[in-house]
XYZ file of C-alpha atoms in Angstrom:
299
model
C 24.495 6.737 16.010
C 22.137 7.132 13.183
C 24.285 6.796 10.793
C 25.545 3.372 12.263
C 21.641 2.318 12.305
C 21.128 3.187 8.971
C 24.250 1.478 7.697
C 23.460 -1.743 9.856
C 19.820 -1.847 8.518
C 20.903 -1.432 4.658
C 23.198 -4.282 5.368
C 20.634 -6.363 6.871
C 17.958 -5.941 3.898
C 20.963 -6.734 1.167
C 21.921 -9.647 3.176
C 18.127 -10.616 3.159
C 17.730 -10.291 -0.241
C 15.842 -6.970 -0.011
C 16.038 -3.629 -1.573
C 14.183 -1.365 0.918
C 12.823 2.220 0.790
C 11.407 3.454 4.057
C 10.503 6.314 5.736
C 9.134 6.939 9.504
C 8.007 10.127 10.593
C 7.102 11.519 13.892
C 3.520 12.827 13.295
C 3.765 15.580 16.117
C 7.303 16.833 15.965
C 7.841 16.253 12.053
C 11.061 14.346 12.608
C 11.776 11.607 10.184
C 14.247 8.904 9.263
C 14.184 6.869 6.439
C 16.282 4.642 3.886
C 16.042 6.049 0.163
C 12.537 7.362 0.961
C 12.371 9.258 -2.601
C 12.675 6.234 -4.837
C 9.208 5.942 -6.541
C 7.839 2.357 -6.908
C 4.766 0.697 -8.412
C 2.105 0.922 -5.604
C 0.325 -2.256 -6.096
C -2.648 -2.385 -4.057
C -1.833 0.474 -1.611
C -3.252 2.717 -4.618
C -6.561 1.365 -2.700
C -5.901 3.912 -0.160
C -6.227 6.986 -2.539
C -9.170 5.318 -3.996
C -10.823 5.117 -0.594
C -10.003 8.616 -0.011
C -11.290 9.904 -3.467
C -14.351 7.601 -3.001
C -15.171 8.994 0.468
C -14.904 12.347 -0.630
C -17.233 12.293 -3.507
C -20.018 10.187 -0.878
C -19.268 13.376 0.900
C -19.968 15.932 -1.854
C -23.095 13.866 -2.686
C -21.731 12.941 -5.804
C -22.165 9.123 -4.904
C -24.245 7.572 -2.297
C -22.747 5.155 -0.171
C -26.037 3.234 -0.064
C -26.308 2.398 -3.983
C -26.305 -1.324 -5.042
C -23.619 -2.321 -7.612
C -23.809 -5.590 -9.703
C -20.458 -6.759 -9.527
C -19.358 -9.685 -11.692
C -17.218 -12.613 -10.173
C -13.838 -12.414 -10.379
C -13.310 -16.108 -10.945
C -9.748 -16.091 -9.933
C -8.141 -19.292 -9.354
C -4.508 -18.589 -8.364
C -3.504 -17.906 -4.784
C -3.696 -14.349 -3.428
C -6.351 -12.423 -4.403
C -9.530 -12.312 -1.848
C -13.255 -11.452 -1.358
C -15.201 -10.596 -4.579
C -12.200 -11.622 -6.750
C -12.509 -15.152 -5.747
C -16.409 -15.452 -6.310
C -18.344 -17.484 -8.651
C -21.284 -15.850 -9.144
C -22.794 -12.180 -9.553
C -23.269 -10.044 -6.378
C -25.219 -6.848 -5.433
C -23.003 -4.764 -3.093
C -23.394 -1.539 -1.660
C -20.827 1.301 -2.468
C -19.796 1.509 1.288
C -19.513 -2.350 1.880
C -17.085 -2.125 -1.555
C -15.170 0.586 0.170
C -14.638 -2.045 2.901
C -13.656 -5.023 0.660
C -11.402 -3.158 -1.256
C -9.513 -1.272 1.680
C -9.539 -3.973 4.559
C -9.719 -7.334 2.737
C -7.384 -5.539 -0.365
C -10.241 -6.996 -2.687
C -9.342 -6.279 -6.220
C -12.930 -6.911 -8.059
C -14.364 -4.397 -5.202
C -11.945 -2.064 -5.835
C -12.661 -2.030 -9.665
C -16.167 -1.749 -9.245
C -15.060 1.729 -7.353
C -12.684 2.575 -9.955
C -15.776 2.258 -12.549
C -17.411 4.831 -10.385
C -14.014 6.868 -9.981
C -11.659 6.127 -12.635
C -7.980 6.496 -11.993
C -7.578 10.054 -13.440
C -10.319 11.393 -11.487
C -8.602 9.541 -8.202
C -5.520 11.645 -9.473
C -7.554 14.760 -9.925
C -8.951 14.660 -6.287
C -5.339 13.892 -4.944
C -3.959 16.939 -6.652
C -6.763 19.106 -5.558
C -6.071 18.148 -1.613
C -2.503 19.312 -2.479
C -0.857 15.488 -2.334
C 1.984 15.151 -4.715
C 4.068 12.131 -5.604
C 1.448 9.352 -6.185
C 0.501 8.655 -9.563
C -2.814 7.131 -10.421
C -3.140 5.614 -13.715
C -4.892 1.980 -13.937
C -7.252 -0.024 -12.067
C -6.334 -3.242 -10.453
C -7.601 -5.090 -13.475
C -3.845 -4.727 -15.071
C -2.226 -6.173 -11.925
C -4.229 -9.640 -12.644
C -2.489 -10.039 -15.907
C 1.083 -11.012 -15.127
C 3.513 -14.000 -15.485
C 2.295 -15.654 -12.110
C -1.073 -16.154 -13.673
C 0.453 -17.500 -17.125
C 2.669 -19.900 -15.310
C 2.011 -23.121 -13.926
C 2.125 -22.972 -9.922
C 5.320 -25.039 -9.708
C 6.875 -22.389 -11.983
C 6.157 -19.432 -9.898
C 9.856 -18.890 -9.187
C 9.953 -17.908 -12.993
C 7.802 -15.200 -12.922
C 9.526 -13.876 -9.803
C 13.091 -14.165 -11.759
C 11.679 -12.637 -14.677
C 10.285 -9.675 -12.412
C 13.889 -9.420 -10.659
C 15.847 -9.391 -13.921
C 13.912 -7.481 -16.565
C 14.110 -3.948 -14.948
C 16.027 -1.120 -16.331
C 18.319 1.350 -14.528
C 15.896 3.931 -14.857
C 13.220 1.967 -13.355
C 11.510 0.974 -16.656
C 10.694 -2.954 -16.998
C 9.470 -5.314 -19.394
C 6.579 -5.802 -17.321
C 4.167 -2.853 -17.338
C 3.102 -3.403 -13.620
C 6.435 -2.706 -12.561
C 7.292 -0.045 -15.099
C 7.283 3.487 -13.136
C 6.474 5.220 -16.232
C 3.177 3.130 -16.589
C 2.277 1.902 -13.380
C 0.495 3.622 -10.096
C 3.530 4.641 -8.260
C 4.722 6.192 -5.231
C 7.807 6.655 -2.968
C 7.928 6.291 0.561
C 8.014 9.770 1.203
C 4.861 10.579 -0.852
C 2.941 7.575 1.279
C 4.008 9.143 4.384
C 2.578 12.883 3.300
C -0.842 10.975 2.475
C -0.827 9.348 5.731
C -0.058 12.827 7.686
C -2.697 14.734 5.534
C -5.293 11.728 6.859
C -3.791 11.933 10.778
C -3.630 15.334 11.073
C -5.521 18.608 10.041
C -4.917 19.143 6.374
C -7.150 19.872 2.962
C -8.681 16.654 3.529
C -12.267 16.876 5.174
C -12.125 15.759 8.621
C -15.309 13.416 8.261
C -13.305 11.998 5.003
C -10.346 11.415 6.933
C -11.952 9.742 9.723
C -13.310 7.479 7.110
C -10.277 6.451 5.827
C -8.485 5.844 9.189
C -11.649 3.514 10.246
C -10.935 1.538 7.240
C -7.432 1.253 7.359
C -7.539 0.148 11.334
C -9.573 -2.779 9.920
C -7.273 -3.820 7.979
C -7.325 -7.791 8.039
C -4.003 -8.552 6.292
C -1.619 -8.271 9.340
C 1.059 -10.672 8.592
C 3.651 -7.964 7.522
C 4.396 -5.077 9.686
C 1.560 -5.431 12.300
C 3.284 -7.973 14.298
C 5.815 -5.510 15.397
C 3.565 -2.538 15.569
C 0.511 -4.423 17.402
C 0.269 -4.739 21.228
C -2.348 -3.510 23.939
C -0.775 0.121 24.029
C -0.787 0.506 20.607
C -3.204 0.894 17.665
C -1.920 0.054 14.232
C -3.719 1.071 11.118
C -2.562 -0.132 7.602
C -2.526 -1.121 4.219
C -0.256 -3.576 2.236
C 0.583 -4.001 -1.232
C 1.953 -7.214 -3.132
C 2.990 -7.664 -6.607
C 5.473 -10.161 -7.771
C 8.570 -9.323 -6.001
C 7.158 -6.276 -4.322
C 6.165 -6.149 -0.789
C 4.842 -2.989 0.695
C 3.118 -1.603 3.716
C 1.988 1.741 4.874
C 0.513 2.576 8.317
C 0.385 4.648 11.510
C 0.888 3.312 14.719
C -0.468 5.526 17.780
C 0.850 4.632 21.086
C -1.292 5.304 24.222
C 1.269 7.956 25.647
C 0.068 10.073 22.458
C 2.932 9.639 20.183
C 2.100 8.606 16.650
C 4.507 7.623 13.753
C 3.736 7.434 9.883
C 5.295 4.274 8.349
C 6.068 3.479 4.788
C 8.136 0.368 4.201
C 8.470 -0.371 0.073
C 10.587 -3.331 -0.880
C 11.724 -5.201 -3.745
C 12.759 -8.742 -3.316
C 15.851 -10.135 -5.099
C 15.031 -13.754 -4.325
C 12.659 -15.659 -7.082
C 10.374 -17.018 -4.452
C 6.751 -15.988 -4.044
C 6.599 -17.154 -0.282
C 8.904 -15.206 1.824
C 7.807 -15.032 5.446
C 11.822 -13.885 6.388
C 11.432 -11.042 3.968
C 8.050 -9.792 5.507
C 9.671 -10.266 8.851
C 12.821 -8.067 8.017
C 11.059 -5.395 6.495
C 8.880 -5.263 9.585
C 12.177 -5.007 11.732
C 13.681 -2.526 9.818
C 10.771 -0.316 10.056
C 10.550 -0.770 13.695
C 14.268 -0.192 14.152
C 13.775 3.480 12.457
C 10.889 3.813 15.013
C 12.184 2.851 17.717
C 15.140 5.417 16.926
C 12.819 8.301 16.665
C 11.075 7.710 19.637
C 14.146 7.806 21.633
C 15.387 11.047 20.335
């Protein structure tokens, strides 16, 4: 029955123009079910969760003060997508704690880069290693993600940028676009992201206060068009983070049921359709993730 489900989901994803890399894990029993969960993909904005973890840990240690005010330059972004400070036209003074909210809950790239200025990628990666979290690479800030063909082409030619993203890769997961090259980008597999979620939701080397802070931020995520419709109800809590870059659509999160069951979910996808707006792809990846969760829940 399980193999039949996986074959069906692979076929549905393929027919919908997606390559899917998913893993769902019962956080209480450890039972899991996935589709190619060990393939690393560029993280896009998912990297803001390790950034939040590192920032909160440094605040706990007294290395940073959450009340410190920082002067943040305006992002000046005019292309569709970016939020928050990234679209500001004038400088702003914002506290570290509030930058953490903007970065994690609104996926604000400018806020994230202000935090990366305090804790550079190499330091974030070092803290992950110190906490026993493997499989996630943090190599660069969010600024690098703002220089893709989408920003260079006219809005009417966005499909050309997506076509390049789809066709310019190599069999070894290299890519002509550095943001999609797994040897240069921030990366993580579905399994690595689920390991991070498990460390945040169950006892681990992460300090309980830090884990609670990051869980709280993820529960306030305002971007809820992807997996949230399939995991939100009056009887569940869905805490998550999305990541979007060219043809990549990701989401990681934990669904907590009122009966006590909790499942960590990582859904990473690559679209093979050269189009920026694909609500069907968002719905399809959510349906696949929910089918895996439903199957595990019945075991």
